[in-house]
């Protein structure tokens, strides 16, 4: 038996015999022994041989196909997890680009601070999970008028589907 595979109590071991038959054993005690002076690491298991009805009952095949943000399976358990999901990292990248463009293009300090406050409000809309398209349009239109800022604003609006 391979020593690099973790075997625990109640695991099932199947042995395929030369005649094609399969024997199934339930592990009672894995009995793992570390290698010593030329003897490799190995198991000396205590097992219980299962009859055919017991083996068929014990062997279960459960397949879960899970996808999407915050997907999970809870079997007879309570889920107390906190989930953070960033659906579109492009949005945060474009918000960063928007801040950089304002820093680069706006020279008046007061105007720059106002524009960055607007960007904070735009970011807050996206972080809320339910951004309002009307609010975003209004906020973006209040930003300084420059081609690069307008194109980033267009991307942010298109991220909402319009």
Short mmCIF file of N, CA and C in Angstrom, two decimals, residues 16-161:
data_model
loop_
_atom_site.label_atom_id
_atom_site.label_comp_id
_atom_site.label_asym_id
_atom_site.label_seq_id
_atom_site.Cartn_x
_atom_site.Cartn_y
_atom_site.Cartn_z
N UNK A 16 -8.73 -5.55 -5.82
CA UNK A 16 -9.14 -6.24 -7.04
C UNK A 16 -8.32 -7.52 -7.13
N UNK A 17 -9.01 -8.64 -7.21
CA UNK A 17 -8.33 -9.94 -7.25
C UNK A 17 -8.03 -10.32 -8.69
N UNK A 18 -7.13 -11.28 -8.87
CA UNK A 18 -6.72 -11.71 -10.21
C UNK A 18 -7.88 -12.32 -11.00
N UNK A 19 -8.89 -12.85 -10.32
CA UNK A 19 -10.03 -13.44 -11.02
C UNK A 19 -11.10 -12.40 -11.36
N UNK A 20 -10.84 -11.12 -11.07
CA UNK A 20 -11.78 -10.05 -11.40
C UNK A 20 -12.70 -9.67 -10.25
N UNK A 21 -12.71 -10.47 -9.20
CA UNK A 21 -13.54 -10.16 -8.05
C UNK A 21 -12.98 -8.98 -7.27
N UNK A 22 -13.84 -8.37 -6.48
CA UNK A 22 -13.42 -7.22 -5.67
C UNK A 22 -13.80 -7.50 -4.22
N UNK A 23 -12.83 -7.35 -3.33
CA UNK A 23 -13.08 -7.45 -1.91
C UNK A 23 -13.07 -6.04 -1.32
N UNK A 24 -13.99 -5.78 -0.41
CA UNK A 24 -14.08 -4.46 0.22
C UNK A 24 -13.84 -4.60 1.71
N UNK A 25 -13.00 -3.73 2.24
CA UNK A 25 -12.64 -3.74 3.66
C UNK A 25 -12.87 -2.35 4.25
N UNK A 26 -13.36 -2.33 5.51
CA UNK A 26 -13.49 -1.07 6.25
C UNK A 26 -12.29 -0.99 7.19
N UNK A 27 -11.61 0.17 7.17
CA UNK A 27 -10.43 0.35 8.01
C UNK A 27 -10.86 0.60 9.45
N UNK A 28 -10.33 -0.22 10.34
CA UNK A 28 -10.58 -0.03 11.77
C UNK A 28 -9.45 0.81 12.36
N UNK A 29 -8.21 0.42 12.06
CA UNK A 29 -7.02 1.15 12.53
C UNK A 29 -6.03 1.19 11.38
N UNK A 30 -5.67 2.40 10.90
CA UNK A 30 -4.75 2.48 9.76
C UNK A 30 -3.37 1.91 10.06
N UNK A 31 -2.88 2.05 11.27
CA UNK A 31 -1.58 1.50 11.66
C UNK A 31 -0.44 1.98 10.79
N UNK A 32 -0.29 3.28 10.66
CA UNK A 32 0.79 3.83 9.83
C UNK A 32 2.11 3.77 10.58
N UNK A 33 3.16 3.35 9.88
CA UNK A 33 4.50 3.28 10.47
C UNK A 33 5.46 4.06 9.60
N UNK A 34 6.18 4.99 10.21
CA UNK A 34 7.20 5.76 9.49
C UNK A 34 8.35 4.84 9.10
N UNK A 35 9.02 5.20 8.00
CA UNK A 35 10.17 4.42 7.55
C UNK A 35 11.31 4.48 8.55
N UNK A 36 12.12 3.41 8.57
CA UNK A 36 13.22 3.35 9.52
C UNK A 36 14.32 2.45 8.96
N UNK A 37 15.53 2.96 8.83
CA UNK A 37 16.71 2.20 8.41
C UNK A 37 16.45 1.28 7.22
N UNK A 38 16.07 1.85 6.12
CA UNK A 38 15.88 1.07 4.90
C UNK A 38 14.49 0.48 4.73
N UNK A 39 13.68 0.48 5.76
CA UNK A 39 12.30 0.01 5.63
C UNK A 39 11.45 1.23 5.31
N UNK A 40 10.75 1.23 4.17
CA UNK A 40 9.96 2.41 3.80
C UNK A 40 8.73 2.58 4.70
N UNK A 41 8.19 3.78 4.72
CA UNK A 41 6.95 4.04 5.44
C UNK A 41 5.86 3.13 4.88
N UNK A 42 4.98 2.64 5.78
CA UNK A 42 3.96 1.70 5.32
C UNK A 42 2.79 1.65 6.31
N UNK A 43 1.72 0.98 5.87
CA UNK A 43 0.56 0.75 6.72
C UNK A 43 0.52 -0.73 7.12
N UNK A 44 0.11 -1.00 8.35
CA UNK A 44 -0.26 -2.35 8.80
C UNK A 44 -1.66 -2.19 9.39
N UNK A 45 -2.66 -2.28 8.51
CA UNK A 45 -4.03 -1.94 8.88
C UNK A 45 -4.75 -3.08 9.57
N UNK A 46 -5.62 -2.70 10.48
CA UNK A 46 -6.61 -3.62 11.01
C UNK A 46 -7.90 -3.26 10.27
N UNK A 47 -8.48 -4.27 9.61
CA UNK A 47 -9.65 -4.02 8.76
C UNK A 47 -10.76 -5.02 9.08
N UNK A 48 -11.95 -4.70 8.62
CA UNK A 48 -13.09 -5.59 8.70
C UNK A 48 -13.54 -5.86 7.27
N UNK A 49 -13.59 -7.14 6.90
CA UNK A 49 -14.03 -7.48 5.55
C UNK A 49 -15.55 -7.33 5.49
N UNK A 50 -16.01 -6.64 4.45
CA UNK A 50 -17.44 -6.42 4.28
C UNK A 50 -17.98 -7.43 3.28
N UNK A 51 -19.15 -7.98 3.58
CA UNK A 51 -19.83 -8.84 2.62
C UNK A 51 -20.39 -7.99 1.49
N UNK A 52 -20.88 -8.62 0.45
CA UNK A 52 -21.37 -7.90 -0.73
C UNK A 52 -22.48 -6.91 -0.39
N UNK A 53 -23.52 -7.30 0.38
CA UNK A 53 -24.57 -6.32 0.70
C UNK A 53 -24.04 -5.14 1.52
N UNK A 54 -23.16 -5.43 2.47
CA UNK A 54 -22.59 -4.35 3.29
C UNK A 54 -21.73 -3.42 2.44
N UNK A 55 -20.93 -4.00 1.54
CA UNK A 55 -20.04 -3.20 0.69
C UNK A 55 -20.84 -2.28 -0.22
N UNK A 56 -21.90 -2.82 -0.84
CA UNK A 56 -22.72 -1.99 -1.74
C UNK A 56 -23.40 -0.86 -0.98
N UNK A 57 -23.81 -1.15 0.25
CA UNK A 57 -24.45 -0.12 1.07
C UNK A 57 -23.44 0.95 1.50
N UNK A 58 -22.21 0.52 1.81
CA UNK A 58 -21.18 1.44 2.31
C UNK A 58 -20.60 2.33 1.22
N UNK A 59 -20.52 1.81 0.00
CA UNK A 59 -19.91 2.59 -1.09
C UNK A 59 -20.95 3.54 -1.64
N UNK A 60 -20.69 4.82 -1.50
CA UNK A 60 -21.59 5.85 -1.99
C UNK A 60 -20.86 6.68 -3.02
N UNK A 61 -21.60 7.13 -3.98
CA UNK A 61 -21.01 8.01 -4.98
C UNK A 61 -21.84 9.28 -5.01
N UNK A 62 -21.29 10.34 -4.48
CA UNK A 62 -21.98 11.63 -4.46
C UNK A 62 -21.12 12.60 -5.25
N UNK A 63 -21.71 13.21 -6.26
CA UNK A 63 -20.99 14.16 -7.09
C UNK A 63 -21.67 15.51 -6.97
N UNK A 64 -20.90 16.52 -6.62
CA UNK A 64 -21.40 17.89 -6.56
C UNK A 64 -20.69 18.69 -7.63
N UNK A 65 -21.44 19.37 -8.46
CA UNK A 65 -20.87 20.31 -9.43
C UNK A 65 -21.26 21.70 -8.95
N UNK A 66 -20.26 22.46 -8.52
CA UNK A 66 -20.52 23.76 -7.91
C UNK A 66 -19.77 24.82 -8.69
N UNK A 67 -20.45 25.92 -8.98
CA UNK A 67 -19.76 27.02 -9.65
C UNK A 67 -20.39 28.33 -9.23
N UNK A 68 -19.69 29.41 -9.53
CA UNK A 68 -20.21 30.73 -9.23
C UNK A 68 -19.69 31.26 -7.91
N UNK A 69 -19.82 32.55 -7.72
CA UNK A 69 -19.34 33.15 -6.48
C UNK A 69 -20.16 32.68 -5.29
N UNK A 70 -19.47 32.38 -4.20
CA UNK A 70 -20.08 31.98 -2.94
C UNK A 70 -20.86 30.67 -3.00
N UNK A 71 -20.58 29.82 -4.00
CA UNK A 71 -21.27 28.54 -4.10
C UNK A 71 -20.77 27.62 -3.00
N UNK A 72 -21.67 26.80 -2.46
CA UNK A 72 -21.27 25.89 -1.40
C UNK A 72 -22.32 24.80 -1.26
N UNK A 73 -21.95 23.75 -0.53
CA UNK A 73 -22.88 22.69 -0.17
C UNK A 73 -22.76 22.50 1.33
N UNK A 74 -23.87 22.48 2.02
CA UNK A 74 -23.89 22.22 3.46
C UNK A 74 -24.77 21.01 3.70
N UNK A 75 -24.18 19.93 4.16
CA UNK A 75 -24.95 18.74 4.50
C UNK A 75 -25.06 18.64 6.01
N UNK A 76 -26.27 18.81 6.51
CA UNK A 76 -26.53 18.71 7.94
C UNK A 76 -25.58 19.58 8.75
N UNK A 77 -25.33 20.79 8.28
CA UNK A 77 -24.45 21.69 9.01
C UNK A 77 -24.96 23.12 8.88
N UNK A 78 -24.49 23.96 9.77
CA UNK A 78 -24.88 25.37 9.75
C UNK A 78 -23.76 26.16 9.10
N UNK A 79 -24.11 27.06 8.22
CA UNK A 79 -23.12 27.87 7.52
C UNK A 79 -23.05 29.24 8.18
N UNK A 80 -21.96 29.50 8.90
CA UNK A 80 -21.76 30.80 9.55
C UNK A 80 -20.68 31.60 8.85
N UNK A 81 -20.49 31.35 7.57
CA UNK A 81 -19.40 32.01 6.86
C UNK A 81 -19.80 33.42 6.43
N UNK A 82 -18.80 34.23 6.17
CA UNK A 82 -18.98 35.56 5.61
C UNK A 82 -18.40 35.52 4.21
N UNK A 83 -19.15 36.00 3.25
CA UNK A 83 -18.73 35.89 1.87
C UNK A 83 -18.39 37.25 1.29
N UNK A 84 -17.30 37.29 0.56
CA UNK A 84 -16.91 38.48 -0.17
C UNK A 84 -16.74 38.04 -1.61
N UNK A 85 -17.40 38.73 -2.51
CA UNK A 85 -17.33 38.34 -3.91
C UNK A 85 -17.11 39.58 -4.75
N UNK A 86 -16.09 39.52 -5.59
CA UNK A 86 -15.85 40.61 -6.52
C UNK A 86 -16.23 40.09 -7.89
N UNK A 87 -17.43 40.43 -8.34
CA UNK A 87 -17.96 39.90 -9.58
C UNK A 87 -17.13 40.36 -10.77
N UNK A 88 -16.71 41.62 -10.77
CA UNK A 88 -16.01 42.13 -11.94
C UNK A 88 -14.81 42.95 -11.48
N UNK A 89 -13.65 42.34 -11.55
CA UNK A 89 -12.44 43.06 -11.13
C UNK A 89 -12.13 44.21 -12.08
N UNK A 90 -12.67 44.15 -13.32
CA UNK A 90 -12.47 45.25 -14.26
C UNK A 90 -13.04 46.56 -13.71
N UNK A 91 -14.13 46.46 -12.97
CA UNK A 91 -14.74 47.67 -12.41
C UNK A 91 -13.77 48.35 -11.45
N UNK A 92 -13.19 47.58 -10.53
CA UNK A 92 -12.25 48.21 -9.58
C UNK A 92 -11.01 48.73 -10.30
N UNK A 93 -10.58 48.01 -11.36
CA UNK A 93 -9.45 48.50 -12.15
C UNK A 93 -9.78 49.84 -12.80
N UNK A 94 -10.99 49.95 -13.35
CA UNK A 94 -11.38 51.20 -14.02
C UNK A 94 -11.60 52.34 -13.03
N UNK A 95 -12.05 52.02 -11.83
CA UNK A 95 -12.19 53.06 -10.81
C UNK A 95 -10.81 53.58 -10.43
N UNK A 96 -9.83 52.69 -10.32
CA UNK A 96 -8.45 53.12 -10.05
C UNK A 96 -7.91 53.97 -11.19
N UNK A 97 -8.21 53.56 -12.42
CA UNK A 97 -7.77 54.35 -13.58
C UNK A 97 -8.41 55.73 -13.57
N UNK A 98 -9.68 55.79 -13.15
CA UNK A 98 -10.39 57.07 -13.07
C UNK A 98 -9.70 57.99 -12.07
N UNK A 99 -9.32 57.46 -10.92
CA UNK A 99 -8.59 58.27 -9.93
C UNK A 99 -7.26 58.77 -10.50
N UNK A 100 -6.55 57.90 -11.19
CA UNK A 100 -5.25 58.28 -11.77
C UNK A 100 -5.42 59.38 -12.82
N UNK A 101 -6.44 59.27 -13.65
CA UNK A 101 -6.67 60.29 -14.68
C UNK A 101 -7.01 61.63 -14.06
N UNK A 102 -7.81 61.61 -12.99
CA UNK A 102 -8.16 62.86 -12.30
C UNK A 102 -6.90 63.48 -11.70
N UNK A 103 -6.07 62.66 -11.07
CA UNK A 103 -4.80 63.17 -10.50
C UNK A 103 -3.93 63.78 -11.60
N UNK A 104 -3.93 63.15 -12.76
CA UNK A 104 -3.06 63.59 -13.85
C UNK A 104 -3.60 64.83 -14.57
N UNK A 105 -4.92 64.90 -14.76
CA UNK A 105 -5.49 65.94 -15.62
C UNK A 105 -5.97 67.19 -14.88
N UNK A 106 -6.42 67.03 -13.64
CA UNK A 106 -7.02 68.16 -12.92
C UNK A 106 -5.92 68.84 -12.10
N UNK A 107 -5.71 70.12 -12.40
CA UNK A 107 -4.62 70.84 -11.71
C UNK A 107 -5.09 71.58 -10.47
N UNK A 108 -6.32 72.12 -10.49
CA UNK A 108 -6.83 72.87 -9.33
C UNK A 108 -7.12 71.89 -8.18
N UNK A 109 -6.55 72.15 -7.02
CA UNK A 109 -6.65 71.23 -5.88
C UNK A 109 -8.09 71.02 -5.44
N UNK A 110 -8.88 72.10 -5.35
CA UNK A 110 -10.27 71.98 -4.90
C UNK A 110 -11.09 71.15 -5.88
N UNK A 111 -10.91 71.39 -7.18
CA UNK A 111 -11.63 70.63 -8.20
C UNK A 111 -11.21 69.15 -8.16
N UNK A 112 -9.93 68.91 -7.92
CA UNK A 112 -9.42 67.53 -7.84
C UNK A 112 -10.06 66.79 -6.66
N UNK A 113 -10.14 67.47 -5.50
CA UNK A 113 -10.73 66.85 -4.31
C UNK A 113 -12.20 66.53 -4.53
N UNK A 114 -12.94 67.46 -5.18
CA UNK A 114 -14.36 67.22 -5.46
C UNK A 114 -14.52 66.03 -6.40
N UNK A 115 -13.67 65.97 -7.43
CA UNK A 115 -13.76 64.88 -8.40
C UNK A 115 -13.45 63.54 -7.73
N UNK A 116 -12.47 63.52 -6.84
CA UNK A 116 -12.13 62.27 -6.15
C UNK A 116 -13.24 61.84 -5.19
N UNK A 117 -13.96 62.81 -4.60
CA UNK A 117 -15.12 62.48 -3.77
C UNK A 117 -16.21 61.83 -4.62
N UNK A 118 -16.38 62.33 -5.84
CA UNK A 118 -17.37 61.74 -6.75
C UNK A 118 -16.97 60.31 -7.09
N UNK A 119 -15.67 60.09 -7.33
CA UNK A 119 -15.20 58.73 -7.62
C UNK A 119 -15.45 57.81 -6.42
N UNK A 120 -15.26 58.33 -5.20
CA UNK A 120 -15.57 57.54 -4.00
C UNK A 120 -17.05 57.15 -3.98
N UNK A 121 -17.92 58.08 -4.37
CA UNK A 121 -19.36 57.80 -4.41
C UNK A 121 -19.68 56.76 -5.48
N UNK A 122 -18.99 56.85 -6.63
CA UNK A 122 -19.18 55.85 -7.70
C UNK A 122 -18.78 54.48 -7.18
N UNK A 123 -17.63 54.42 -6.52
CA UNK A 123 -17.15 53.15 -5.97
C UNK A 123 -18.14 52.60 -4.94
N UNK A 124 -18.69 53.49 -4.12
CA UNK A 124 -19.68 53.08 -3.13
C UNK A 124 -20.92 52.47 -3.76
N UNK A 125 -21.33 53.03 -4.90
CA UNK A 125 -22.47 52.47 -5.62
C UNK A 125 -22.19 51.02 -6.02
N UNK A 126 -21.01 50.77 -6.59
CA UNK A 126 -20.69 49.41 -7.01
C UNK A 126 -20.52 48.47 -5.82
N UNK A 127 -19.95 48.97 -4.73
CA UNK A 127 -19.75 48.14 -3.54
C UNK A 127 -21.06 47.80 -2.85
N UNK A 128 -22.10 48.61 -3.08
CA UNK A 128 -23.39 48.35 -2.45
C UNK A 128 -24.02 47.06 -2.94
N UNK A 129 -23.58 46.58 -4.10
CA UNK A 129 -24.15 45.36 -4.66
C UNK A 129 -25.34 45.62 -5.56
N UNK A 130 -26.00 46.77 -5.39
CA UNK A 130 -27.12 47.13 -6.26
C UNK A 130 -26.94 48.57 -6.73
N UNK A 131 -25.97 48.79 -7.61
CA UNK A 131 -25.73 50.16 -8.06
C UNK A 131 -26.89 50.68 -8.90
N UNK A 132 -27.22 51.96 -8.69
CA UNK A 132 -28.29 52.61 -9.44
C UNK A 132 -27.70 53.24 -10.70
N UNK A 133 -28.25 52.86 -11.84
CA UNK A 133 -27.76 53.39 -13.11
C UNK A 133 -27.97 54.90 -13.18
N UNK A 134 -29.11 55.37 -12.70
CA UNK A 134 -29.41 56.81 -12.74
C UNK A 134 -28.43 57.59 -11.87
N UNK A 135 -28.14 57.06 -10.69
CA UNK A 135 -27.20 57.73 -9.79
C UNK A 135 -25.81 57.75 -10.41
N UNK A 136 -25.39 56.61 -10.98
CA UNK A 136 -24.07 56.54 -11.61
C UNK A 136 -23.95 57.52 -12.78
N UNK A 137 -25.02 57.60 -13.60
CA UNK A 137 -24.99 58.55 -14.73
C UNK A 137 -24.78 59.97 -14.23
N UNK A 138 -25.52 60.32 -13.16
CA UNK A 138 -25.42 61.67 -12.60
C UNK A 138 -24.02 61.92 -12.04
N UNK A 139 -23.49 60.95 -11.32
CA UNK A 139 -22.15 61.11 -10.74
C UNK A 139 -21.09 61.24 -11.83
N UNK A 140 -21.17 60.39 -12.84
CA UNK A 140 -20.17 60.41 -13.92
C UNK A 140 -20.24 61.72 -14.70
N UNK A 141 -21.47 62.22 -14.90
CA UNK A 141 -21.60 63.49 -15.64
C UNK A 141 -21.05 64.67 -14.84
N UNK A 142 -20.93 64.52 -13.51
CA UNK A 142 -20.39 65.59 -12.68
C UNK A 142 -18.86 65.60 -12.64
N UNK A 143 -18.23 64.58 -13.24
CA UNK A 143 -16.76 64.53 -13.28
C UNK A 143 -16.23 65.55 -14.29
N UNK A 144 -14.97 65.95 -14.16
CA UNK A 144 -14.38 66.88 -15.13
C UNK A 144 -14.47 66.30 -16.55
N UNK A 145 -14.68 67.19 -17.51
CA UNK A 145 -14.85 66.75 -18.90
C UNK A 145 -13.50 66.57 -19.56
N UNK A 146 -13.15 65.31 -19.79
CA UNK A 146 -11.93 64.95 -20.52
C UNK A 146 -12.21 63.62 -21.20
N UNK A 147 -11.60 63.41 -22.35
CA UNK A 147 -11.86 62.21 -23.14
C UNK A 147 -11.60 60.92 -22.38
N UNK A 148 -10.46 60.84 -21.70
CA UNK A 148 -10.13 59.60 -21.00
C UNK A 148 -11.08 59.35 -19.83
N UNK A 149 -11.48 60.41 -19.14
CA UNK A 149 -12.42 60.27 -18.02
C UNK A 149 -13.78 59.83 -18.55
N UNK A 150 -14.21 60.41 -19.67
CA UNK A 150 -15.49 60.05 -20.27
C UNK A 150 -15.50 58.59 -20.71
N UNK A 151 -14.40 58.11 -21.30
CA UNK A 151 -14.39 56.72 -21.77
C UNK A 151 -14.41 55.74 -20.60
N UNK A 152 -13.73 56.08 -19.50
CA UNK A 152 -13.78 55.22 -18.31
C UNK A 152 -15.19 55.23 -17.74
N UNK A 153 -15.82 56.40 -17.70
CA UNK A 153 -17.20 56.50 -17.23
C UNK A 153 -18.15 55.68 -18.08
N UNK A 154 -17.93 55.69 -19.40
CA UNK A 154 -18.77 54.88 -20.30
C UNK A 154 -18.61 53.40 -19.99
N UNK A 155 -17.38 52.97 -19.73
CA UNK A 155 -17.17 51.56 -19.38
C UNK A 155 -17.94 51.21 -18.12
N UNK A 156 -17.87 52.06 -17.10
CA UNK A 156 -18.54 51.77 -15.83
C UNK A 156 -20.05 51.67 -16.02
N UNK A 157 -20.61 52.54 -16.86
CA UNK A 157 -22.05 52.45 -17.14
C UNK A 157 -22.38 51.19 -17.92
N UNK A 158 -21.52 50.82 -18.87
CA UNK A 158 -21.79 49.62 -19.67
C UNK A 158 -21.68 48.36 -18.82
N UNK A 159 -20.92 48.43 -17.72
CA UNK A 159 -20.81 47.27 -16.83
C UNK A 159 -22.15 46.95 -16.18
N UNK A 160 -23.05 47.93 -16.16
CA UNK A 160 -24.39 47.71 -15.61
C UNK A 160 -25.35 47.18 -16.66
N UNK A 161 -24.88 47.05 -17.88
CA UNK A 161 -25.73 46.53 -18.94
C UNK A 161 -26.40 47.61 -19.76
#
